[in-house]
mmCIF file of C-alpha atoms and ligand atoms in Angstrom:
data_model
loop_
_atom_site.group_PDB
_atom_site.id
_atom_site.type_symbol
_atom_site.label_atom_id
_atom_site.label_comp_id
_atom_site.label_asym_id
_atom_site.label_seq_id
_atom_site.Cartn_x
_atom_site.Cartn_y
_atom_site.Cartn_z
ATOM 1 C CA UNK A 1 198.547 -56.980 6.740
ATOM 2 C CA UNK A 2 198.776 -53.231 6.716
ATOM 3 C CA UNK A 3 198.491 -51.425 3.376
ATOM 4 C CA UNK A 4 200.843 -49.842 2.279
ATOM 5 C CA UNK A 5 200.442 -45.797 1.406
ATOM 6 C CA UNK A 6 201.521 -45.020 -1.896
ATOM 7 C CA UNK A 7 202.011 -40.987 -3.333
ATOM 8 C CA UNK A 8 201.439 -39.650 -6.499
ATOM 9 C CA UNK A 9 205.217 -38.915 -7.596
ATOM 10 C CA UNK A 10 204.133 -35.817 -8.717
ATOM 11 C CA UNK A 11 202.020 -34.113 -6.303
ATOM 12 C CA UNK A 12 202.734 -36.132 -3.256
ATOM 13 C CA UNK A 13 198.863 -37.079 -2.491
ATOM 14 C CA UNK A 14 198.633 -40.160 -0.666
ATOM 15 C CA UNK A 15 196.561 -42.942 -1.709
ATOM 16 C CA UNK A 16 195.752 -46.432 -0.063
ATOM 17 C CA UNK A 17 196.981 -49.015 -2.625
ATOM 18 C CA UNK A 18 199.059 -48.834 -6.049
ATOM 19 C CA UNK A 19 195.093 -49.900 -7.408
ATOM 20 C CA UNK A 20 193.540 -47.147 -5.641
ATOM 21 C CA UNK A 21 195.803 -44.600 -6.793
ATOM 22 C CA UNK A 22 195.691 -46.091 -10.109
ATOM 23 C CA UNK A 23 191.842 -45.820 -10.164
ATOM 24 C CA UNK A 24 192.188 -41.871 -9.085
ATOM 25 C CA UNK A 25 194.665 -41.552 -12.268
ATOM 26 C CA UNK A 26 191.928 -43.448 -14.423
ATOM 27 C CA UNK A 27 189.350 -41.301 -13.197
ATOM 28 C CA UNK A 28 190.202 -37.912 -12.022
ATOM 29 C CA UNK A 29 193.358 -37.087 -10.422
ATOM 30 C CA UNK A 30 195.525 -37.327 -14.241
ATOM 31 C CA UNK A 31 193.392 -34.203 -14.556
ATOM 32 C CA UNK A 32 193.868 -32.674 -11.459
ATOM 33 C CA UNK A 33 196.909 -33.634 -9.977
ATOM 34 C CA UNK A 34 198.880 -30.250 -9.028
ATOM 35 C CA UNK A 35 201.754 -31.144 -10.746
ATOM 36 C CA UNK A 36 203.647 -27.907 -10.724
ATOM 37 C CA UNK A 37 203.397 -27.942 -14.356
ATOM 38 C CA UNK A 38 200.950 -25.639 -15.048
ATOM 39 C CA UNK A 39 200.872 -23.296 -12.320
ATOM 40 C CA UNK A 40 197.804 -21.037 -13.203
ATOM 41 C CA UNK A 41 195.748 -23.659 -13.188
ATOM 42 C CA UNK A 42 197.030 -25.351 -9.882
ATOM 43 C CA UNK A 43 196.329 -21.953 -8.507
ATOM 44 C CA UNK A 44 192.976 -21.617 -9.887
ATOM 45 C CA UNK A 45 192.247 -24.672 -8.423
ATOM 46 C CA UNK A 46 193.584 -23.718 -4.812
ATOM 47 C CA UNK A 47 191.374 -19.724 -5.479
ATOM 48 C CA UNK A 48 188.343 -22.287 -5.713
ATOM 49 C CA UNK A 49 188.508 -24.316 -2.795
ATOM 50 C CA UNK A 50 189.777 -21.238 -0.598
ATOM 51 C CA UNK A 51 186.074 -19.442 -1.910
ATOM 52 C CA UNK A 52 184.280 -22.875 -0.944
ATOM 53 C CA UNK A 53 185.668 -22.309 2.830
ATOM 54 C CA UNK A 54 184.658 -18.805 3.113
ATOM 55 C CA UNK A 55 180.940 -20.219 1.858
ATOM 56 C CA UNK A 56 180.609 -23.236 3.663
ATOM 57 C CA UNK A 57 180.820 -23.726 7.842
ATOM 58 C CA UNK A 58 182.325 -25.284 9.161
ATOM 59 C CA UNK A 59 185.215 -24.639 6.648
ATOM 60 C CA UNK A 60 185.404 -28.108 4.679
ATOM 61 C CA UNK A 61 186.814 -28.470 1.076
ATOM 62 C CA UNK A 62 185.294 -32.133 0.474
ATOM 63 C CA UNK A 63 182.177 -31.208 -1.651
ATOM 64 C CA UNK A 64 184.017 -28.268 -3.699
ATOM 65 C CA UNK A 65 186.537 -30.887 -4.085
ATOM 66 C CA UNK A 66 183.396 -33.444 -5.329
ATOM 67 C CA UNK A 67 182.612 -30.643 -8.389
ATOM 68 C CA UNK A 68 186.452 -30.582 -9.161
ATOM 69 C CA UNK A 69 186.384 -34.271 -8.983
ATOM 70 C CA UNK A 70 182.868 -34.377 -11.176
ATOM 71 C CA UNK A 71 184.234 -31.826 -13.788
ATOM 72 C CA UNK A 72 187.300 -34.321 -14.240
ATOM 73 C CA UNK A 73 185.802 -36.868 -14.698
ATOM 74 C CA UNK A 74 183.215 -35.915 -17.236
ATOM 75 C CA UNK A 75 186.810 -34.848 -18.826
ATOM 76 C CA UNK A 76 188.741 -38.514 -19.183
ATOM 77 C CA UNK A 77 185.382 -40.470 -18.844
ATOM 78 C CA UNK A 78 184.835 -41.871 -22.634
ATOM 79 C CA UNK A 79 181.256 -41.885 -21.855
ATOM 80 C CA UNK A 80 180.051 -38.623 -20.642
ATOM 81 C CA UNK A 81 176.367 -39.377 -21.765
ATOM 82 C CA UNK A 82 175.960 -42.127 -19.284
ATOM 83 C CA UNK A 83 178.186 -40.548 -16.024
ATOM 84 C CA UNK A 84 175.849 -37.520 -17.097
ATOM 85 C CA UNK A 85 172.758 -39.857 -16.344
ATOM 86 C CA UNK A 86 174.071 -41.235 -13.229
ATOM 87 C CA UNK A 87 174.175 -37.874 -11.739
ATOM 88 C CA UNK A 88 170.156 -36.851 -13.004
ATOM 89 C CA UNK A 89 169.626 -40.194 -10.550
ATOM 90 C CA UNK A 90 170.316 -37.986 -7.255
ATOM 91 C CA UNK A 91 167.514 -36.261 -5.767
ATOM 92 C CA UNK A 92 167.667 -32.433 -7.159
ATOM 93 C CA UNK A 93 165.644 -29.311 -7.188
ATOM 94 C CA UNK A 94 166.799 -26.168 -5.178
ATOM 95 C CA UNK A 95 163.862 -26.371 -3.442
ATOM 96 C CA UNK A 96 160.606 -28.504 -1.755
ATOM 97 C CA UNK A 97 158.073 -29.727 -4.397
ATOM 98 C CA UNK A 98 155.153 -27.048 -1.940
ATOM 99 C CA UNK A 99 157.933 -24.500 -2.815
ATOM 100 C CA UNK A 100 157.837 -24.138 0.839
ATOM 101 C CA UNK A 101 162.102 -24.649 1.597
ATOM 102 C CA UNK A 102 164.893 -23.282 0.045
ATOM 103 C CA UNK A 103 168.247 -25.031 0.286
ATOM 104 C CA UNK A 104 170.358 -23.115 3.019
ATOM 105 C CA UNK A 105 173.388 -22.669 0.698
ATOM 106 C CA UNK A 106 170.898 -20.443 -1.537
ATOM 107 C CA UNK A 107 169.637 -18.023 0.895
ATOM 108 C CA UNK A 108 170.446 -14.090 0.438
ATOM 109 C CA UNK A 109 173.863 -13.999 2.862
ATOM 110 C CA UNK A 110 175.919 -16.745 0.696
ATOM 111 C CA UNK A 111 175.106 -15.203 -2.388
ATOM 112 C CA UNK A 112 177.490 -12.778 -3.643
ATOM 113 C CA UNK A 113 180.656 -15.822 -2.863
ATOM 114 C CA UNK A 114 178.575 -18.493 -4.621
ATOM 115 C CA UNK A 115 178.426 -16.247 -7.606
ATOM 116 C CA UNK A 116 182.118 -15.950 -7.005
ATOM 117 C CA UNK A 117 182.256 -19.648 -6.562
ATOM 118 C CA UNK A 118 180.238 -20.058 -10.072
ATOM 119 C CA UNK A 119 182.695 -17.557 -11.824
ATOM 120 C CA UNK A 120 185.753 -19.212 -10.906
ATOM 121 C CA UNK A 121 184.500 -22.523 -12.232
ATOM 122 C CA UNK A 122 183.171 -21.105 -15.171
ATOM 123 C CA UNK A 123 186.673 -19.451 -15.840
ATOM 124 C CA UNK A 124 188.400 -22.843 -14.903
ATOM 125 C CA UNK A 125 186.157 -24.928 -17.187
ATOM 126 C CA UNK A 126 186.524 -22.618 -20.257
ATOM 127 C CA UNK A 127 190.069 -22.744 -19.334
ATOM 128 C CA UNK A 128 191.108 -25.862 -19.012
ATOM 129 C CA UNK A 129 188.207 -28.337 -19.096
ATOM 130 C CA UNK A 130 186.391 -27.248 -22.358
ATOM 131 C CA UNK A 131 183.138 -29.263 -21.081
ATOM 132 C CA UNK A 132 180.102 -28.496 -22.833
ATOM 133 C CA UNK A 133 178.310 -30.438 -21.210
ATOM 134 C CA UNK A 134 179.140 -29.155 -17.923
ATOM 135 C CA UNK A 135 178.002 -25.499 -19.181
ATOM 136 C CA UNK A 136 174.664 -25.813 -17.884
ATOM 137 C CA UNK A 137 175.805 -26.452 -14.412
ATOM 138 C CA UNK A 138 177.666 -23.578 -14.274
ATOM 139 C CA UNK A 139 175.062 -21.278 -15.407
ATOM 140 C CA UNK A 140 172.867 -19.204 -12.201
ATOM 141 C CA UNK A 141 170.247 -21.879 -12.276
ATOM 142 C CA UNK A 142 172.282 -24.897 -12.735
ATOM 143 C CA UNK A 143 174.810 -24.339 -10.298
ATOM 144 C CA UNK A 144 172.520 -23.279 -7.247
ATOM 145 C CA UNK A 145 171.071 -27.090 -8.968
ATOM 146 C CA UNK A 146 174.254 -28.671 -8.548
ATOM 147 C CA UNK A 147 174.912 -27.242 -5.454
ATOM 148 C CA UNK A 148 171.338 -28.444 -3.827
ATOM 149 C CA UNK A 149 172.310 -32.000 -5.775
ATOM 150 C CA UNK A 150 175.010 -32.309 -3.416
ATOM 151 C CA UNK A 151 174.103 -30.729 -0.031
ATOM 152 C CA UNK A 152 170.856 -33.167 -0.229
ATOM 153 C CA UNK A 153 172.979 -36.364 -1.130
ATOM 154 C CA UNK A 154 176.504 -35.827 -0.670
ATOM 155 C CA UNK A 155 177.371 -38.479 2.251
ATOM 156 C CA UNK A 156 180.259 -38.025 4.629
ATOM 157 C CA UNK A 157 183.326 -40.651 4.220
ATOM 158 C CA UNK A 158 183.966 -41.579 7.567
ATOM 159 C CA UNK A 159 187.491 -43.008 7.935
ATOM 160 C CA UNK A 160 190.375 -41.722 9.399
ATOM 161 C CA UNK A 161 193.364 -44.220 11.139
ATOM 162 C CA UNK A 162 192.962 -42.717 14.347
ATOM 163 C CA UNK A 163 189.590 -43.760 14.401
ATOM 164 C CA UNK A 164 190.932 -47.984 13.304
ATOM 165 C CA UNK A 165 192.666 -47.618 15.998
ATOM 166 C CA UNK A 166 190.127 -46.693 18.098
ATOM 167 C CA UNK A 167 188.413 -49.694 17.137
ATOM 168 C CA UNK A 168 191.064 -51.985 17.819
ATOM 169 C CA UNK A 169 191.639 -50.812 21.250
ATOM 170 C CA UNK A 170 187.770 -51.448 21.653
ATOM 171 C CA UNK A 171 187.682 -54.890 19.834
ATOM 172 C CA UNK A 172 190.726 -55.719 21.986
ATOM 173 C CA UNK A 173 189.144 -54.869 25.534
ATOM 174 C CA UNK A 174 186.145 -56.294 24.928
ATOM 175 C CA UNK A 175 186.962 -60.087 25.286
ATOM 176 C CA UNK A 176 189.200 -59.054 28.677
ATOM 177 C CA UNK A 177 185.866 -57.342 30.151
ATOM 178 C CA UNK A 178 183.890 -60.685 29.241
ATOM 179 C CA UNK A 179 186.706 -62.783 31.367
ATOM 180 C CA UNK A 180 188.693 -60.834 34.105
ATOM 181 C CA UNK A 181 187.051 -58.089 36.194
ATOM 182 C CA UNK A 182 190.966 -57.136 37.129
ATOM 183 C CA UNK A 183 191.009 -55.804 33.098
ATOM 184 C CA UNK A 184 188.795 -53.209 33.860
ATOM 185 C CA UNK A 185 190.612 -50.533 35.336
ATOM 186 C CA UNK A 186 193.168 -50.608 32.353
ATOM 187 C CA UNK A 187 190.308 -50.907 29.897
ATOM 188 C CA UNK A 188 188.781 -47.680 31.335
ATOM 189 C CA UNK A 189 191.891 -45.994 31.583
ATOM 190 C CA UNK A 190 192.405 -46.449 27.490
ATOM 191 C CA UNK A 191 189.156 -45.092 27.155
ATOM 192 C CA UNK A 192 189.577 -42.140 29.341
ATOM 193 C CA UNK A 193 192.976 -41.694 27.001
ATOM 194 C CA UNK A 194 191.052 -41.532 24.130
ATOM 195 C CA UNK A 195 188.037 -39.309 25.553
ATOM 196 C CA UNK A 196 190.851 -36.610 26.114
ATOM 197 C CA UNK A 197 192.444 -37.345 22.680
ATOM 198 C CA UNK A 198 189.136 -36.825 21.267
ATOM 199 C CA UNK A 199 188.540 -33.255 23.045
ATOM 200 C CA UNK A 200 192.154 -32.227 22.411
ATOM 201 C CA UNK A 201 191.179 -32.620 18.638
ATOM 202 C CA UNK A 202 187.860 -30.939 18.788
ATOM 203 C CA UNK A 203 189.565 -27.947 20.212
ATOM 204 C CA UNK A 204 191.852 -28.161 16.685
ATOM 205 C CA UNK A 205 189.827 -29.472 14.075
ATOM 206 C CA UNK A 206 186.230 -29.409 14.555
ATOM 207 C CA UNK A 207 183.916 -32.607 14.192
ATOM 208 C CA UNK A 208 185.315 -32.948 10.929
ATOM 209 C CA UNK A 209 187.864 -35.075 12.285
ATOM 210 C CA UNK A 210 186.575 -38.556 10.933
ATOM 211 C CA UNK A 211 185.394 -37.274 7.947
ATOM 212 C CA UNK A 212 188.078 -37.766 4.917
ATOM 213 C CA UNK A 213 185.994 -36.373 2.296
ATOM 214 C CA UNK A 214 182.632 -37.001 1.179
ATOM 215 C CA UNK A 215 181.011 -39.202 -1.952
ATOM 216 C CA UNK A 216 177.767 -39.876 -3.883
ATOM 217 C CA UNK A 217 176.435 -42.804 -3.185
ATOM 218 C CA UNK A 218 173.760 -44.160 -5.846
ATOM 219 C CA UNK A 219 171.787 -46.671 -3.400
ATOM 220 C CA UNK A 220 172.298 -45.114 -0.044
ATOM 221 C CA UNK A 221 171.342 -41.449 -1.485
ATOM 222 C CA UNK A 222 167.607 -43.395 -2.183
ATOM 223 C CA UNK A 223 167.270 -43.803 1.927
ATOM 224 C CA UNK A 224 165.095 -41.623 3.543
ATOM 225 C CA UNK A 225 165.234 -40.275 6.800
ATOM 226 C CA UNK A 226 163.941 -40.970 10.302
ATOM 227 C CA UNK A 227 164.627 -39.300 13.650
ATOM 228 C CA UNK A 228 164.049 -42.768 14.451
ATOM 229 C CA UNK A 229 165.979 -44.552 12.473
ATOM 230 C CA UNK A 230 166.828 -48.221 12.194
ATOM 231 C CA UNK A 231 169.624 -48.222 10.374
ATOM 232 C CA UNK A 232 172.695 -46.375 10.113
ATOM 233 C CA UNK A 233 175.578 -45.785 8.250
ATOM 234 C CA UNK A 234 179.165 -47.045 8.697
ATOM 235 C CA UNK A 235 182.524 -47.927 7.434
ATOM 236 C CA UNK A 236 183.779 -51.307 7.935
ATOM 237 C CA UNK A 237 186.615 -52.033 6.018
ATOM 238 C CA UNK A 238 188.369 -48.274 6.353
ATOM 239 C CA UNK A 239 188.119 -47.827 2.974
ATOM 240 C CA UNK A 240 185.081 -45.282 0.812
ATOM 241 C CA UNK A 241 183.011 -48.776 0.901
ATOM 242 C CA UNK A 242 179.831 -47.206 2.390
ATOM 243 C CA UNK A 243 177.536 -50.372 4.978
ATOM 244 C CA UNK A 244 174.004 -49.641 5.701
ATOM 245 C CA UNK A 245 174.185 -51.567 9.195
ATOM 246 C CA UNK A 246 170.343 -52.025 11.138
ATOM 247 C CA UNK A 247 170.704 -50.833 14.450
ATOM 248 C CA UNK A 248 167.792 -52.881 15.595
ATOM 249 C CA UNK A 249 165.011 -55.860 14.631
ATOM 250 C CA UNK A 250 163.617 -54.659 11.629
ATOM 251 C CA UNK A 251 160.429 -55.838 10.837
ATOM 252 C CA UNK A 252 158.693 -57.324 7.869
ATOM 253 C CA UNK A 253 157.507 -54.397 5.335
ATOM 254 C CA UNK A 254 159.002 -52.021 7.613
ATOM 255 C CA UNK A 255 161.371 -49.335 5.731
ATOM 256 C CA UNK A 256 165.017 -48.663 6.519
ATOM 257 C CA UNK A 257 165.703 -45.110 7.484
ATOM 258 C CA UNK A 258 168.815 -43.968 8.186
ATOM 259 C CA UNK A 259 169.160 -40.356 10.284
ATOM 260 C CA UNK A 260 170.170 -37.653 8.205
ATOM 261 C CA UNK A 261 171.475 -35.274 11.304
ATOM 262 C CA UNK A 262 174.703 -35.239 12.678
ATOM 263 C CA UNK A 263 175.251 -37.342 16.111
ATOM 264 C CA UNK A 264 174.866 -33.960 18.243
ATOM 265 C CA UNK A 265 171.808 -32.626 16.343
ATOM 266 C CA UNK A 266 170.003 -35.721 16.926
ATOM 267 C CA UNK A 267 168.803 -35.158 20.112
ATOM 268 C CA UNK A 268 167.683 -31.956 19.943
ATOM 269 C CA UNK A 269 164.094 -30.574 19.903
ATOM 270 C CA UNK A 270 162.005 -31.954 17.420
ATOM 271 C CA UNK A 271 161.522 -28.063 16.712
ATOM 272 C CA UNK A 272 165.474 -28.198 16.083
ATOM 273 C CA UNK A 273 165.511 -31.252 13.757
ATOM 274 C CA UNK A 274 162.445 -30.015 11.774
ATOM 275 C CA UNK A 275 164.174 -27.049 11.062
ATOM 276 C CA UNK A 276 167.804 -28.510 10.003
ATOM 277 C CA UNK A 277 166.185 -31.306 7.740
ATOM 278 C CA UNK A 278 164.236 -28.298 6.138
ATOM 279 C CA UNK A 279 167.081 -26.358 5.196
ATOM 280 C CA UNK A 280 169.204 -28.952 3.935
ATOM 281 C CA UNK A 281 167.134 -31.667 2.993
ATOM 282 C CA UNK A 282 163.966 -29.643 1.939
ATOM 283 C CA UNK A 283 161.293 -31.900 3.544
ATOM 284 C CA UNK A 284 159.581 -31.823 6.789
ATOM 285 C CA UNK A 285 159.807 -34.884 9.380
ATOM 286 C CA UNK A 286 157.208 -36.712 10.095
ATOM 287 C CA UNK A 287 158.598 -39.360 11.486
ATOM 288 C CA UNK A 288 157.462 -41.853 14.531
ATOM 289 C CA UNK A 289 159.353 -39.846 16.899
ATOM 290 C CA UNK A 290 158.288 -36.393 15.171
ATOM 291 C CA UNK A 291 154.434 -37.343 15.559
ATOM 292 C CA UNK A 292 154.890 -38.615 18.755
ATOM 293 C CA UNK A 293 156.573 -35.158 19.959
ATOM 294 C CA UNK A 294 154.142 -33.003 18.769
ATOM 295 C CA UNK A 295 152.561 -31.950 21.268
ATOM 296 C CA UNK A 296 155.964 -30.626 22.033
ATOM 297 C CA UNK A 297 155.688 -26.835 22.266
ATOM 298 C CA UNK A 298 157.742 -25.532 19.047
ATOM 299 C CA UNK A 299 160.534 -24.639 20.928
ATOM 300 C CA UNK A 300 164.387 -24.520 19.610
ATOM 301 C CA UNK A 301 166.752 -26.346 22.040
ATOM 302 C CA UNK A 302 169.304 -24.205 23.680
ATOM 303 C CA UNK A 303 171.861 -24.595 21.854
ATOM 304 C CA UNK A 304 170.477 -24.338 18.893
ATOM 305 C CA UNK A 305 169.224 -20.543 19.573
ATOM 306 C CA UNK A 306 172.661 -19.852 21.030
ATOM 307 C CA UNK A 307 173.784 -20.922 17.291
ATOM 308 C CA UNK A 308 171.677 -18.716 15.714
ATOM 309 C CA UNK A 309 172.453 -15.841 17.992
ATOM 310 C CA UNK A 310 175.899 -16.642 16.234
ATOM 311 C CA UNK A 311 174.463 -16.796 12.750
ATOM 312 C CA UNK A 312 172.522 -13.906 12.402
HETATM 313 ZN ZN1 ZN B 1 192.183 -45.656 -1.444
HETATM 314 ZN ZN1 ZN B 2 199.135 -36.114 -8.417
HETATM 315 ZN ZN1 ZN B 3 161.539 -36.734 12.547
#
């Protein structure tokens, strides 16, 4: 049976289920639900996540909207010792244990808006959070922290209807292909539909277009990387729940690895890869298929040096 979307009467954000919204009200949104009623602070809240886009590209509000969501619910949590604890769990450090990489986010060009960034949610926790606790993070050191603490474990929420549907039309075709050849050319013809759907969008939106926000997950956040990987992540039930799903026989004593890069960066160079897991992840691969490659001449892929023609 389909859900039913339910709003928050006062600031019209939708939410799956009564429970779900209910949950958000328990934990967060009560505090920062843009209510109208205090205006300054709604707009405080909107001047943060409108500095987070200037920062971050693509332009993306999900993990700005992760501190906001953080910061509230240190605020209504009745434990803030223990949520406190579950966020020391995530991998930190603003850079490699050889000292070798520095997160991306903290190079020269970004800083003057993340000091901007740190300002605003200094003035909006003195404001209207009154978090002690929270004071650290929002000093130089502990916010460039924070900020690494997310870019190395914050995971993408993948969900979006258009992409159920997308399913169903799959799940539906695929028992026709298995018993009438004469199904085909209207199975392909869906798929073609969607192809062009898909490309319309990307003109629009970006690959962002699946993505519904993003999350910290305590046990996936402990899987480590492979260019190789046998494993990946997905979202079965269109909800946050997050599935580690093998993509293949994994064998005895052999470790799930999930692939850290996004579907496009996956097959670049290994050059490429190195360099992307570096700057966000702060490790370098050396992976089956990295080892394997290198006797590859340490060369960027194309498009990756047309990209940084762009960057620079
Ligand atoms: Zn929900
Ligand atoms: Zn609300
Ligand atoms: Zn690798």
């Amino acid at each position: 049976m389909p859900q039913r979307i339910v709003r928050c009467s006062k600031c019209n954000e939708m939410y799956c289920s009564t429970t779900c919204y209910q949950q958000a009200m328990n934990n967060y949104h009560f505090t920062l639900c843009q209510s109208n009623e205090n205006q300054e602070k709604d707009q405080l809240i909107r001047h943060i996540t409108d500095l987070w886009r200037s920062v971050h590209p693509p332009p993306e509000t999900t993990s700005i909207s992760l501190v906001l969501k953080i910061m509230a619910m240190l605020k209504q949590t009745d434990n803030r010792l223990a949520l406190l604890q579950e966020l020391q769990k995530f991998s930190q450090g603003v850079q490699s244990e050889n000292q070798q990489f520095y997160h991306k986010l903290l190079r020269k060009e970004f800083e003057t808006q993340v000091e901007q960034l740190r300002h605003a949610l200094e003035q909006f926790n003195e404001q209207y959070m009154q978090l002690a606790e929270f004071k650290w993070f929002l000093t130089s050191n502990g916010f460039r922290q924070l900020l690494a603490l997310l870019g190395r474990n914050q995971q993408g929420v993948g969900t979006s209807s258009l992409a159920l549907w997308v399913k169903n039309c799959e799940a539906l075709s695929e028992p026709q292909q298995a018993t009438a050849a004469a199904a085909a050319p209207a199975t392909s013809e869906v798929s073609q539909f969607i192809d062009a759907i898909y490309t319309k969008i990307d003109d629009v939106s970006g690959e962002f277009i699946d993505c519904e926000g993003s999350g910290l997950f305590k046990l996936q956040s402990c899987l480590n990387h492979s260019c190789d990987a046998n494993a990946e992540i997905q979202y079965l039930h269109n909800n946050s729940t997050l599935s580690v799903v093998t993509t293949r026989l994994i064998s005895n004593n052999e470790e799930i690895t999930i692939n850290y890069l996004s579907e496009c960066d996956r097959n670049r160079s290994r050059h490429s890869r190195q360099k992307l897991l570096q700057e966000n992840y702060l490790f370098l691969c050396q992976c089956n298929r990295c080892t394997s490659e290198s006797a590859e001449p340490d060369e960027t892929s194309e498009e990756e040096s047309e990209n940084d023609m762009e960057e620079d």
